[in-house]
XYZ file of C-alpha atoms in Angstrom:
768
model
C -114.852 -21.764 -133.545
C -111.569 -20.410 -134.905
C -109.099 -23.389 -134.870
C -106.260 -21.424 -136.510
C -104.733 -20.108 -133.281
C -104.932 -23.599 -131.743
C -103.252 -25.235 -134.790
C -100.563 -22.542 -134.798
C -99.820 -23.012 -131.085
C -99.694 -26.790 -131.508
C -97.309 -26.470 -134.486
C -95.023 -24.129 -132.584
C -94.938 -26.451 -129.556
C -94.142 -29.471 -131.736
C -91.454 -27.498 -133.590
C -89.897 -26.375 -130.286
C -89.947 -29.903 -128.948
C -88.301 -31.180 -132.140
C -85.656 -28.468 -132.008
C -84.959 -29.160 -128.312
C -84.514 -32.887 -129.079
C -82.241 -32.126 -131.995
C -80.167 -29.695 -129.966
C -80.008 -32.201 -127.108
C -78.366 -34.641 -129.470
C -75.774 -32.013 -130.292
C -75.165 -30.718 -126.789
C -71.488 -31.100 -125.922
C -70.043 -32.292 -122.615
C -66.723 -30.549 -122.124
C -64.112 -30.940 -119.467
C -60.504 -30.684 -118.373
C -58.272 -33.398 -116.955
C -55.687 -32.525 -114.294
C -53.132 -34.222 -112.104
C -54.802 -34.253 -108.656
C -51.650 -33.227 -106.829
C -49.838 -30.827 -109.168
C -52.894 -29.351 -110.956
C -51.058 -29.788 -114.271
C -53.270 -30.401 -117.317
C -52.883 -33.943 -118.639
C -52.679 -34.445 -122.405
C -53.374 -37.746 -124.128
C -55.903 -39.138 -121.684
C -58.468 -41.368 -123.385
C -62.182 -41.196 -122.679
C -64.272 -44.361 -123.253
C -68.049 -44.794 -123.129
C -70.033 -47.635 -121.574
C -69.248 -49.896 -124.538
C -65.512 -49.386 -124.125
C -65.204 -47.289 -127.295
C -62.758 -44.384 -127.310
C -64.884 -41.262 -127.870
C -62.384 -38.496 -127.085
C -58.830 -37.677 -126.046
C -57.588 -34.704 -124.049
C -55.400 -32.143 -125.817
C -52.280 -30.361 -124.561
C -54.395 -28.254 -122.223
C -56.127 -31.328 -120.789
C -59.353 -30.312 -122.632
C -61.802 -32.739 -124.219
C -65.249 -32.555 -125.769
C -67.941 -35.112 -126.566
C -71.680 -35.243 -127.139
C -74.096 -36.691 -124.661
C -74.872 -39.429 -127.144
C -71.220 -40.393 -127.091
C -70.937 -40.101 -123.343
C -74.051 -42.195 -122.550
C -74.450 -42.455 -118.773
C -70.835 -42.918 -117.745
C -67.262 -42.563 -119.013
C -63.868 -44.016 -118.126
C -60.825 -41.759 -118.191
C -57.450 -43.465 -118.550
C -53.845 -42.336 -118.849
C -50.583 -44.222 -118.375
C -49.141 -43.462 -114.936
C -52.535 -42.679 -113.426
C -55.398 -44.650 -111.981
C -58.379 -45.067 -114.333
C -61.306 -42.893 -113.220
C -64.900 -44.049 -113.673
C -67.343 -41.142 -113.822
C -71.146 -41.181 -113.864
C -72.574 -38.391 -116.045
C -75.420 -36.520 -114.386
C -78.112 -34.751 -116.434
C -76.914 -31.340 -115.302
C -73.265 -31.941 -116.313
C -72.061 -29.584 -119.011
C -68.493 -28.892 -117.969
C -66.486 -31.062 -115.596
C -62.964 -30.954 -114.102
C -61.601 -34.440 -113.682
C -58.620 -35.063 -111.385
C -56.544 -38.204 -111.850
C -54.546 -39.854 -109.070
C -51.030 -41.101 -109.573
C -50.610 -44.843 -109.994
C -47.865 -45.820 -107.503
C -46.724 -48.621 -109.815
C -46.217 -46.644 -113.035
C -44.234 -43.656 -111.690
C -42.024 -43.404 -114.789
C -45.180 -42.499 -116.745
C -46.296 -39.780 -114.328
C -46.112 -36.200 -115.651
C -43.465 -34.069 -113.928
C -41.734 -30.751 -114.531
C -43.185 -27.435 -115.676
C -44.296 -28.711 -119.074
C -45.922 -31.951 -117.927
C -43.616 -34.476 -119.549
C -43.553 -38.087 -118.437
C -40.857 -38.781 -115.850
C -39.022 -41.193 -118.159
C -38.526 -38.452 -120.792
C -37.630 -35.664 -118.369
C -33.910 -34.822 -118.187
C -32.338 -35.077 -114.741
C -32.719 -37.301 -111.710
C -36.284 -36.811 -110.481
C -37.804 -39.214 -107.982
C -41.490 -39.441 -107.089
C -43.074 -40.682 -103.887
C -46.829 -41.154 -103.472
C -49.059 -41.321 -100.399
C -48.732 -45.134 -100.675
C -44.960 -44.862 -100.226
C -45.316 -42.572 -97.215
C -47.908 -44.814 -95.571
C -45.797 -47.940 -96.034
C -44.791 -47.426 -92.398
C -46.565 -45.913 -89.387
C -46.929 -42.528 -91.095
C -45.240 -40.715 -88.182
C -42.103 -39.726 -90.126
C -40.883 -39.220 -93.729
C -37.671 -41.017 -92.917
C -38.518 -44.430 -94.270
C -40.060 -43.037 -97.467
C -37.322 -40.538 -98.338
C -34.619 -43.156 -97.717
C -36.114 -45.325 -100.482
C -34.865 -42.658 -102.963
C -31.247 -43.382 -103.985
C -28.936 -40.537 -103.072
C -31.326 -39.088 -100.460
C -30.800 -39.559 -96.780
C -32.995 -38.449 -93.892
C -31.424 -38.832 -90.456
C -33.686 -38.895 -87.437
C -33.378 -40.166 -83.831
C -36.326 -38.501 -82.075
C -39.198 -36.754 -83.794
C -37.690 -33.373 -82.793
C -34.372 -33.886 -84.591
C -34.102 -34.547 -88.282
C -31.732 -33.703 -91.181
C -32.063 -34.292 -94.898
C -29.159 -34.511 -97.320
C -29.034 -35.166 -101.068
C -25.842 -36.529 -102.571
C -23.906 -35.580 -99.457
C -24.996 -31.935 -99.430
C -26.663 -30.945 -96.190
C -25.317 -33.793 -94.089
C -22.965 -31.483 -92.143
C -25.820 -29.266 -90.965
C -25.804 -29.366 -87.145
C -29.603 -28.997 -87.063
C -32.365 -28.922 -89.635
C -31.416 -29.042 -93.322
C -29.392 -26.687 -95.528
C -28.510 -26.556 -99.225
C -31.998 -27.962 -100.084
C -34.931 -25.887 -101.320
C -38.195 -27.267 -99.939
C -41.674 -26.272 -101.121
C -45.178 -27.242 -100.191
C -47.893 -26.455 -102.698
C -45.434 -23.935 -104.319
C -44.949 -22.194 -100.986
C -41.355 -22.182 -99.670
C -40.730 -24.123 -96.473
C -37.094 -23.120 -96.577
C -36.556 -19.922 -94.683
C -34.886 -16.936 -96.252
C -31.512 -17.774 -94.716
C -31.504 -21.199 -96.359
C -32.415 -23.397 -93.357
C -35.332 -25.809 -93.419
C -37.209 -27.611 -90.675
C -39.958 -29.989 -91.823
C -41.425 -30.678 -88.364
C -44.372 -28.413 -89.253
C -45.521 -30.888 -91.896
C -48.107 -33.489 -90.922
C -46.801 -36.583 -92.744
C -50.317 -38.014 -93.080
C -51.463 -34.977 -95.146
C -48.813 -35.389 -97.861
C -50.071 -36.755 -101.134
C -46.956 -36.645 -103.306
C -43.235 -35.780 -103.053
C -41.092 -34.801 -106.031
C -37.323 -34.869 -105.419
C -34.950 -33.172 -107.865
C -31.429 -34.321 -107.027
C -28.393 -32.062 -107.335
C -28.263 -28.528 -108.717
C -30.385 -29.773 -111.635
C -33.040 -27.094 -111.634
C -32.336 -23.456 -112.411
C -35.953 -22.453 -111.700
C -35.858 -22.900 -107.898
C -33.059 -20.587 -106.949
C -30.054 -21.341 -104.783
C -29.304 -24.865 -103.592
C -26.473 -27.301 -104.393
C -28.259 -30.333 -102.949
C -31.532 -30.192 -104.810
C -35.245 -29.476 -104.435
C -38.060 -31.275 -102.633
C -41.601 -30.404 -103.664
C -44.314 -31.586 -101.302
C -47.950 -31.639 -102.448
C -50.650 -31.977 -99.810
C -53.376 -34.539 -100.332
C -56.501 -33.644 -102.226
C -59.838 -35.366 -102.183
C -60.190 -38.178 -104.732
C -62.401 -37.055 -107.613
C -66.058 -37.781 -106.934
C -65.545 -38.737 -103.297
C -67.143 -37.091 -100.304
C -66.164 -38.616 -97.049
C -65.432 -38.132 -93.343
C -62.607 -40.230 -91.851
C -61.711 -40.900 -88.212
C -58.350 -42.622 -87.566
C -56.404 -43.750 -84.557
C -52.863 -45.095 -84.036
C -51.069 -46.496 -80.963
C -47.636 -47.992 -80.526
C -44.535 -48.604 -78.410
C -43.010 -45.919 -76.149
C -46.313 -44.087 -75.594
C -47.101 -43.451 -79.254
C -50.684 -42.247 -79.802
C -52.345 -40.382 -82.641
C -55.904 -39.456 -83.555
C -57.099 -37.568 -86.622
C -60.230 -36.497 -88.437
C -60.276 -35.781 -92.182
C -62.993 -34.402 -94.456
C -62.674 -34.889 -98.228
C -64.881 -33.569 -101.004
C -63.763 -33.941 -104.623
C -66.222 -32.055 -106.807
C -66.093 -30.507 -110.284
C -65.954 -26.973 -109.003
C -64.422 -27.347 -105.543
C -61.953 -29.837 -104.107
C -61.679 -29.671 -100.324
C -59.342 -31.432 -97.951
C -59.485 -30.519 -94.225
C -57.673 -32.447 -91.515
C -57.075 -32.169 -87.801
C -54.583 -34.357 -86.027
C -53.132 -34.838 -82.542
C -50.216 -37.055 -81.705
C -47.982 -37.748 -78.764
C -44.826 -39.857 -78.338
C -43.121 -40.401 -75.010
C -39.958 -41.302 -76.768
C -37.430 -44.139 -76.813
C -35.031 -42.269 -74.540
C -35.495 -40.203 -71.411
C -36.400 -36.559 -71.970
C -37.666 -37.164 -75.524
C -41.398 -36.546 -75.307
C -42.964 -35.035 -78.437
C -46.460 -33.603 -78.831
C -47.940 -32.248 -82.101
C -51.226 -30.725 -83.118
C -52.003 -30.164 -86.793
C -54.800 -28.495 -88.651
C -54.676 -28.230 -92.412
C -57.056 -26.884 -95.034
C -56.205 -27.464 -98.708
C -58.732 -26.156 -101.226
C -58.951 -26.035 -105.030
C -61.532 -23.997 -106.961
C -62.482 -24.202 -110.664
C -64.379 -20.926 -111.315
C -64.178 -21.303 -115.117
C -62.367 -23.344 -117.790
C -59.343 -20.982 -117.771
C -58.700 -20.571 -114.073
C -57.779 -22.713 -111.027
C -57.487 -21.140 -107.575
C -55.830 -22.904 -104.663
C -55.863 -21.959 -100.981
C -53.710 -23.433 -98.217
C -54.073 -22.773 -94.469
C -52.141 -24.752 -91.886
C -51.341 -24.436 -88.218
C -48.952 -26.696 -86.237
C -48.031 -26.791 -82.558
C -44.961 -28.718 -81.409
C -43.714 -29.366 -77.865
C -40.527 -31.456 -77.999
C -37.885 -32.400 -75.504
C -34.288 -32.851 -76.759
C -32.355 -35.678 -75.055
C -28.947 -34.723 -76.604
C -26.035 -36.769 -77.891
C -24.169 -39.432 -75.918
C -20.636 -40.788 -75.869
C -19.812 -44.328 -76.932
C -19.416 -45.364 -73.273
C -22.825 -43.906 -72.360
C -24.483 -45.738 -75.245
C -22.920 -49.018 -74.146
C -24.043 -48.482 -70.553
C -27.600 -47.382 -71.256
C -28.833 -46.080 -74.656
C -32.099 -44.931 -73.061
C -30.434 -42.188 -70.998
C -30.351 -38.541 -71.957
C -27.462 -36.122 -71.934
C -27.134 -34.903 -68.348
C -26.705 -31.281 -69.387
C -29.808 -31.380 -71.619
C -31.912 -32.689 -68.723
C -30.553 -30.103 -66.294
C -31.201 -27.282 -68.791
C -34.582 -28.786 -69.853
C -33.546 -28.607 -73.495
C -36.478 -28.598 -75.852
C -38.288 -26.908 -78.715
C -41.752 -25.362 -78.192
C -43.070 -23.862 -81.373
C -46.168 -22.756 -83.279
C -46.133 -22.517 -87.093
C -48.732 -20.895 -89.303
C -48.646 -21.022 -93.112
C -51.091 -19.269 -95.460
C -50.964 -19.288 -99.247
C -53.176 -18.550 -102.239
C -52.331 -19.477 -105.809
C -53.805 -19.100 -109.219
C -53.274 -20.889 -112.532
C -54.651 -18.960 -115.484
C -54.712 -19.747 -119.169
C -54.338 -16.372 -120.784
C -54.540 -17.831 -124.284
C -53.918 -21.098 -126.121
C -50.208 -20.272 -126.076
C -49.675 -18.446 -122.771
C -50.328 -19.586 -119.150
C -49.446 -18.137 -115.806
C -49.061 -19.635 -112.331
C -48.753 -17.269 -109.364
C -48.775 -17.815 -105.620
C -48.626 -15.423 -102.633
C -47.771 -16.670 -99.188
C -47.010 -15.769 -95.606
C -45.254 -17.941 -93.065
C -44.620 -17.196 -89.383
C -43.775 -18.925 -86.141
C -42.832 -18.309 -82.533
C -40.076 -20.365 -80.919
C -39.327 -21.045 -77.263
C -36.058 -22.983 -77.337
C -34.059 -23.871 -74.216
C -30.708 -25.341 -75.182
C -27.839 -26.870 -73.258
C -25.893 -23.578 -73.283
C -28.526 -20.924 -73.941
C -32.186 -20.063 -73.843
C -33.503 -18.712 -77.186
C -36.750 -16.976 -78.020
C -37.463 -16.235 -81.695
C -40.344 -14.708 -83.568
C -40.193 -15.203 -87.316
C -42.460 -13.864 -90.034
C -42.031 -13.904 -93.765
C -44.013 -13.105 -96.879
C -43.388 -13.434 -100.571
C -44.612 -14.606 -103.937
C -43.696 -16.747 -106.913
C -44.849 -16.384 -110.505
C -43.997 -18.052 -113.800
C -45.223 -17.617 -117.368
C -45.160 -20.492 -119.871
C -45.330 -19.637 -123.576
C -45.666 -22.003 -126.503
C -45.312 -20.017 -129.738
C -46.311 -22.983 -131.852
C -43.185 -23.293 -133.990
C -43.575 -25.699 -136.932
C -39.968 -26.786 -136.510
C -37.925 -27.093 -133.339
C -41.006 -26.766 -131.186
C -40.042 -24.776 -128.094
C -41.751 -23.994 -124.798
C -40.420 -21.023 -122.879
C -40.761 -20.403 -119.162
C -39.818 -17.241 -117.292
C -40.527 -16.296 -113.733
C -39.490 -14.847 -110.416
C -39.604 -15.603 -106.707
C -39.358 -13.167 -103.801
C -39.193 -13.928 -100.086
C -38.460 -11.680 -97.136
C -38.179 -12.855 -93.576
C -37.744 -11.088 -90.247
C -36.468 -12.841 -87.130
C -36.694 -11.048 -83.779
C -34.486 -13.087 -81.529
C -33.433 -12.918 -77.893
C -30.913 -15.092 -76.123
C -30.673 -15.626 -72.366
C -28.633 -17.582 -69.890
C -30.297 -20.975 -69.345
C -30.719 -21.399 -65.616
C -31.999 -24.965 -65.289
C -34.696 -24.461 -67.966
C -35.583 -20.897 -67.005
C -34.590 -17.610 -68.636
C -31.704 -15.904 -66.897
C -29.876 -12.732 -67.839
C -30.272 -11.581 -71.419
C -27.074 -11.729 -73.469
C -28.339 -11.082 -76.993
C -31.174 -9.119 -78.629
C -30.885 -9.243 -82.412
C -33.167 -8.646 -85.420
C -32.322 -10.391 -88.687
C -34.028 -9.224 -91.835
C -33.229 -11.465 -94.791
C -34.305 -10.844 -98.371
C -34.075 -13.351 -101.224
C -35.092 -13.062 -104.843
C -34.657 -15.241 -107.877
C -35.238 -14.669 -111.631
C -35.348 -17.766 -113.793
C -35.583 -18.830 -117.416
C -36.040 -22.228 -118.997
C -36.680 -23.425 -122.559
C -37.385 -26.911 -123.871
C -36.750 -27.420 -127.562
C -37.673 -30.516 -129.546
C -34.661 -31.095 -131.853
C -36.532 -34.084 -133.211
C -39.480 -36.348 -132.384
C -37.477 -38.021 -129.601
C -34.786 -35.488 -128.774
C -35.164 -32.635 -126.270
C -32.772 -29.770 -125.500
C -33.290 -27.963 -122.189
C -31.595 -24.659 -121.408
C -31.982 -22.892 -118.064
C -30.607 -19.864 -116.264
C -31.323 -18.604 -112.769
C -30.119 -15.368 -111.174
C -30.304 -15.270 -107.418
C -29.535 -12.659 -104.782
C -29.563 -12.675 -100.999
C -29.094 -10.024 -98.329
C -28.786 -10.295 -94.556
C -29.477 -7.215 -92.449
C -28.494 -7.620 -88.792
C -29.460 -5.176 -86.025
C -27.919 -5.915 -82.615
C -29.579 -3.912 -79.856
C -27.108 -4.836 -77.115
C -23.927 -4.485 -79.209
C -24.733 -1.915 -81.916
C -21.196 -2.196 -83.288
C -21.938 -5.701 -84.470
C -24.889 -4.581 -86.593
C -24.419 -4.595 -90.314
C -25.448 -5.785 -93.754
C -24.140 -8.785 -95.664
C -24.960 -8.687 -99.396
C -24.096 -11.574 -101.635
C -23.490 -10.620 -105.256
C -26.139 -11.919 -107.693
C -25.207 -15.408 -108.767
C -26.111 -16.983 -112.141
C -26.816 -20.698 -112.281
C -26.853 -21.942 -115.930
C -27.947 -25.414 -116.934
C -27.957 -27.405 -120.165
C -29.447 -30.843 -120.645
C -29.936 -33.106 -123.708
C -32.194 -36.115 -123.737
C -33.101 -38.715 -126.368
C -35.723 -41.444 -126.173
C -34.620 -44.454 -128.140
C -37.452 -46.668 -127.054
C -39.713 -47.126 -124.015
C -36.844 -49.339 -122.759
C -34.243 -46.582 -122.891
C -34.116 -42.791 -122.548
C -30.680 -41.192 -122.156
C -30.095 -37.818 -120.546
C -26.901 -35.806 -120.167
C -26.641 -32.504 -118.283
C -24.268 -29.940 -116.869
C -25.629 -27.698 -114.139
C -24.393 -25.242 -111.570
C -25.632 -24.209 -108.148
C -24.648 -22.354 -105.033
C -25.578 -22.254 -101.361
C -25.046 -19.091 -99.295
C -24.140 -19.385 -95.635
C -27.101 -19.458 -93.285
C -27.770 -16.717 -90.746
C -26.033 -18.723 -88.021
C -22.938 -19.257 -90.133
C -22.077 -15.689 -91.130
C -20.849 -14.614 -87.639
C -17.256 -14.229 -86.430
C -16.079 -15.056 -82.906
C -17.240 -11.724 -81.484
C -20.669 -12.092 -83.132
C -20.157 -9.553 -85.942
C -20.745 -10.360 -89.624
C -17.888 -12.017 -91.450
C -17.413 -9.900 -94.574
C -15.149 -12.504 -96.294
C -17.605 -15.386 -96.164
C -18.968 -16.403 -99.575
C -21.419 -18.951 -100.957
C -20.536 -22.557 -101.641
C -20.527 -23.370 -105.353
C -21.051 -26.556 -107.314
C -20.740 -27.821 -110.866
C -22.609 -31.054 -111.602
C -22.046 -33.410 -114.526
C -24.612 -36.165 -114.939
C -25.574 -39.052 -117.201
C -28.970 -40.628 -116.619
C -30.761 -43.627 -118.178
C -34.391 -44.466 -117.618
C -36.782 -46.978 -119.128
C -38.944 -50.021 -118.800
C -38.132 -53.636 -119.620
C -40.131 -56.860 -119.667
C -43.155 -55.218 -121.307
C -42.517 -52.128 -119.179
C -43.016 -54.064 -115.939
C -39.430 -53.565 -114.820
C -38.698 -49.881 -114.442
C -35.200 -48.598 -113.862
C -33.529 -45.237 -113.296
C -29.723 -45.156 -113.317
C -27.755 -41.954 -112.677
C -23.952 -41.518 -112.763
C -22.729 -38.140 -111.618
C -19.766 -36.050 -110.618
C -20.207 -32.870 -108.611
C -17.290 -30.577 -107.783
C -17.842 -28.400 -104.703
C -15.694 -25.320 -103.988
C -15.723 -22.738 -101.265
C -17.315 -25.301 -98.965
C -17.887 -24.081 -95.440
C -15.743 -25.687 -92.778
C -16.835 -25.451 -89.152
C -14.408 -24.750 -86.364
C -15.617 -25.075 -82.746
C -13.919 -22.252 -80.857
C -15.540 -22.982 -77.518
C -18.776 -24.492 -76.193
C -21.683 -22.898 -78.082
C -19.503 -20.910 -80.487
C -18.601 -22.179 -83.967
C -17.099 -20.171 -86.831
C -16.926 -20.981 -90.524
C -14.449 -20.578 -93.369
C -14.673 -21.050 -97.150
C -11.738 -23.423 -97.137
C -13.097 -26.642 -98.536
C -13.181 -28.437 -101.852
C -14.856 -31.801 -102.153
C -15.468 -34.202 -104.972
C -18.807 -36.038 -105.102
C -18.760 -39.020 -107.456
C -21.477 -41.566 -107.335
C -24.023 -43.847 -108.926
C -27.670 -44.283 -108.075
C -30.013 -47.059 -109.246
C -33.727 -47.390 -108.626
C -35.561 -50.570 -109.675
C -39.253 -51.484 -109.552
C -40.722 -54.726 -110.872
C -44.418 -55.339 -111.234
C -44.249 -59.117 -110.849
C -48.022 -59.594 -110.687
C -50.825 -57.152 -111.397
C -54.623 -57.478 -111.135
C -54.924 -58.773 -114.739
C -52.602 -61.719 -113.993
C -54.341 -63.231 -111.000
C -57.792 -63.807 -109.589
C -56.674 -63.050 -106.074
C -53.573 -60.824 -106.259
C -53.949 -57.152 -107.067
C -50.246 -56.278 -106.960
C -46.926 -57.902 -106.167
C -44.079 -55.385 -106.548
C -40.497 -55.806 -105.393
C -38.356 -52.626 -105.512
C -34.817 -51.592 -104.671
C -32.663 -48.455 -104.409
C -28.874 -48.750 -104.501
C -26.546 -45.800 -103.790
C -22.762 -45.762 -104.180
C -20.997 -42.627 -102.923
C -17.316 -41.913 -103.463
C -17.191 -38.533 -101.778
C -13.775 -37.216 -100.707
C -12.090 -34.068 -99.460
C -9.890 -32.592 -102.182
C -8.661 -29.457 -100.388
C -9.883 -29.384 -96.839
C -8.055 -27.514 -94.130
C -9.208 -26.606 -90.602
C -8.467 -23.022 -89.478
C -8.437 -21.603 -86.001
C -9.893 -18.305 -84.904
C -6.751 -16.531 -86.157
C -7.115 -18.180 -89.576
C -4.115 -20.463 -89.058
C -4.265 -23.942 -90.536
C -4.428 -26.562 -87.758
C -5.370 -29.733 -89.617
C -5.310 -30.996 -93.228
C -7.778 -33.651 -94.281
C -7.168 -33.834 -98.046
C -8.058 -37.273 -99.430
C -10.319 -38.290 -96.532
C -13.884 -39.507 -97.037
C -16.670 -37.005 -96.620
C -17.930 -37.066 -93.053
C -21.328 -38.641 -92.421
C -21.664 -40.399 -95.756
C -21.841 -44.214 -96.107
C -20.128 -45.588 -99.249
C -22.974 -48.086 -99.857
C -26.670 -47.791 -99.027
C -29.180 -50.406 -100.140
C -32.922 -50.040 -99.593
C -35.189 -52.829 -100.829
C -38.719 -53.916 -100.218
C -41.829 -55.644 -101.485
C -45.499 -54.565 -101.710
C -48.142 -57.311 -101.747
C -51.831 -56.440 -102.171
C -54.778 -58.797 -102.616
C -58.104 -58.038 -104.227
C -59.938 -58.860 -101.014
C -58.154 -56.011 -99.250
C -55.272 -57.730 -97.423
C -51.847 -56.131 -97.903
C -48.280 -56.651 -96.680
C -45.335 -54.245 -96.932
C -41.740 -55.170 -96.103
C -38.715 -52.892 -96.235
C -34.990 -53.611 -95.681
C -32.190 -51.054 -95.288
C -28.447 -51.667 -95.308
C -26.316 -48.665 -94.267
C -22.553 -49.017 -94.628
C -20.068 -47.786 -92.031
C -19.494 -44.046 -92.193
C -16.864 -41.595 -90.729
C -18.041 -39.459 -87.818
C -15.220 -36.890 -88.033
C -13.213 -35.224 -90.742
C -10.041 -37.043 -89.590
C -11.843 -40.368 -90.350
C -10.554 -41.754 -87.057
C -14.014 -42.638 -85.687
C -16.710 -44.579 -87.632
C -20.256 -45.653 -87.090
C -20.455 -49.374 -87.893
C -22.713 -50.710 -90.645
C -26.230 -51.726 -89.682
C -29.287 -53.545 -91.135
C -32.934 -52.544 -90.567
C -36.050 -54.536 -91.345
C -39.547 -53.071 -91.116
C -42.837 -54.757 -91.900
C -46.513 -53.829 -91.977
C -49.708 -55.859 -92.558
C -53.213 -54.500 -92.956
C -56.755 -55.092 -94.300
C -58.896 -52.435 -96.015
C -62.454 -52.931 -97.197
C -65.480 -50.936 -98.434
C -68.623 -52.044 -96.588
C -71.989 -51.647 -98.336
C -70.709 -48.682 -100.379
C -71.098 -46.401 -97.359
C -68.216 -47.278 -95.101
C -64.519 -47.864 -95.712
C -62.492 -49.437 -92.955
C -58.798 -50.241 -92.579
C -56.950 -52.010 -89.770
C -53.185 -52.449 -89.716
C -50.179 -53.211 -87.591
C -46.440 -53.153 -88.018
C -43.003 -53.670 -86.479
C -40.000 -51.373 -87.026
C -36.410 -52.546 -86.527
C -37.504 -56.167 -86.503
C -33.848 -57.265 -86.185
C -33.488 -55.144 -83.023
C -30.360 -53.398 -84.275
C -28.572 -50.840 -82.046
C -27.589 -47.860 -84.132
C -27.703 -44.057 -84.371
C -29.393 -42.616 -87.480
C -28.789 -39.038 -86.391
C -25.146 -38.460 -85.363
C -23.399 -35.318 -84.209
C -20.554 -35.055 -86.754
C -17.205 -33.731 -85.586
C -18.330 -33.676 -81.972
C -15.711 -32.096 -79.708
C -14.937 -33.234 -76.168
C -14.209 -30.535 -73.607
C -12.442 -31.207 -70.342
C -10.763 -34.430 -71.500
C -13.961 -36.471 -71.939
C -15.189 -38.489 -74.901
C -16.925 -36.691 -77.791
C -20.701 -37.201 -77.863
C -21.407 -38.443 -81.394
C -24.482 -40.646 -80.876
C -28.214 -40.116 -80.668
C -29.436 -43.729 -80.238
C -32.379 -44.714 -82.460
C -35.271 -46.876 -81.143
C -34.879 -50.653 -80.872
C -37.645 -53.019 -81.945
C -41.035 -51.296 -81.695
C -44.561 -51.969 -82.854
C -47.696 -50.020 -83.730
C -51.273 -50.569 -84.822
C -54.074 -48.464 -86.162
C -57.662 -48.216 -87.385
C -59.153 -45.914 -90.015
C -62.943 -45.633 -90.596
C -64.517 -43.513 -93.315
C -68.151 -42.647 -93.945
C -68.863 -42.076 -97.636
C -71.616 -39.518 -98.280
């Protein structure tokens, strides 16, 4: 018997087994660490094994590497500003993509901006809101969450009417918001003519909000007020669940929703469907919404991230209209008689589609590009007209980030562009008791916007950062009037440059100082460029602003007390002044100069955290204080013949309260019980440019209590209830500024807000 072949085979098998075992010890587990919401790579995250030993740290690209021997069976990933993530390592894991969720307590440590710097070290006034902040109330509106940001104001009476302003800019908009650029997952919500309506957003799907106050960012194009970046929720890493939720409350409030979440290494999926209805506090204020949202993230390889967004929203809302002071005193529940007779409302369907890609071209060069399309149909009976609009837009946004790796004065460069074109096909009819009458307008508006931007961040020293930015923006309106061809035309705004310079220095974790000078501009919207006869006003120009700001951020008391103090001065010129010529017709002039001087302070104190107590997980008081000294410097009202009729120099800016204080407390226990309380003081504010009529100061107190628990690792349940306006204050959050009375009556300034109201809800999740 020849044993040689047998011995040779045995030797080869043993050698192969030995080599496999040796290689197994040297196999590397690699991965990337990202911010769940922004998809930014997170540098400096520590990875610990089962024994608590640090075995790796992520680099500037969020990349880490460790052997299976180091990793053992599980790892913990930790980074200041984010929740620690515990991950079980499966045998098949070779490359993983870990996504960290923002810690709502340590927001000054969260990475913001293009180059992923911690908020405390980023120049400019940037505020962050998390899903916890949004869900502090009923989750039906963003109003309570946005109003916790100093300098930001969201006015809302019914769910169909809302208006956002930042540092006084945008408050004079008669409907929707202007002067603010709004994005959702890098897709513009702001239409090409500069107007924004956020009703298409399902509040419960928002995972994070980043607010840049003032013209502090040259990379987002035109806008004197600032920028709001919404990020939709993503599935928590490693979770796969199906949630069913229900909410009911005062005045016929009902909502049901179903949400699927799957947070894997290669695909992150978030799909939600929601239905809600609200009969309304006042007559003729019913609001119905249906939402469906799909938010997906794909990791095809270690260099590429692909995101896909698809959303569809249906809104059917009645508009009760503004009331006079006498009507409010008699019965705040009533609706404007004309609005009821004309069946005023907004019936609309929105669709938004976007696809984006982040690609690491090399160790020094990355690119982020998104393509999007946004369209809606609007059926809009008003008190003095019946409007039908069809809107569609498309565009894209791209930016390249380059780090040349300088040995001295390390600099990161960013260049990019944004393009957006929108077409509105609009018809206007006589409103005959809620039905379309004779047509009186048939107009197409094609608006084109583009922006080119540059930004560099240079480290002048280990703790000193110089930021330079420049944006070049252009806008064109093309109007085609089918019934009055002579009023057709083109309005081109000359390209505008918006430079910015900022210098920041970190002295200690207790103090970072930032100083900046920035510029911005806001073109007139499509509804503001018309003259009395409906033709384009060739003389109308953009509003311009120069902003000077000093900002201090830091953490005291072992970083438990976070503060953010901003002192600013913004000079506005060429401000648009509205002149009501007759009912339904308003014209505008560049005749205003205003001075915006103010101070904003945000405080957050982690009084107790989970390491301090056996029972308490978190006890956090917070406060936001805003002081606004906004005045007219050169403000004159013109009539249709351009004659000066009134001079309001020195008056306070209409619609802005000198003092606003928003304070609250979050209390969470380890057993799952939580309590949220929020208090708002809003000072008296002028309702007209003449400052002869004021809305009195008011106080609001809201509270919410709930209990959340995981049951047998398979089910997660939450039950909650709350009361808004606990003090039962009578006030109007959304006011019609400079309302004009026709026929000798009182002006209708007021849209009464709800009195004391309650709600309750239940969420149940099945964990796969």
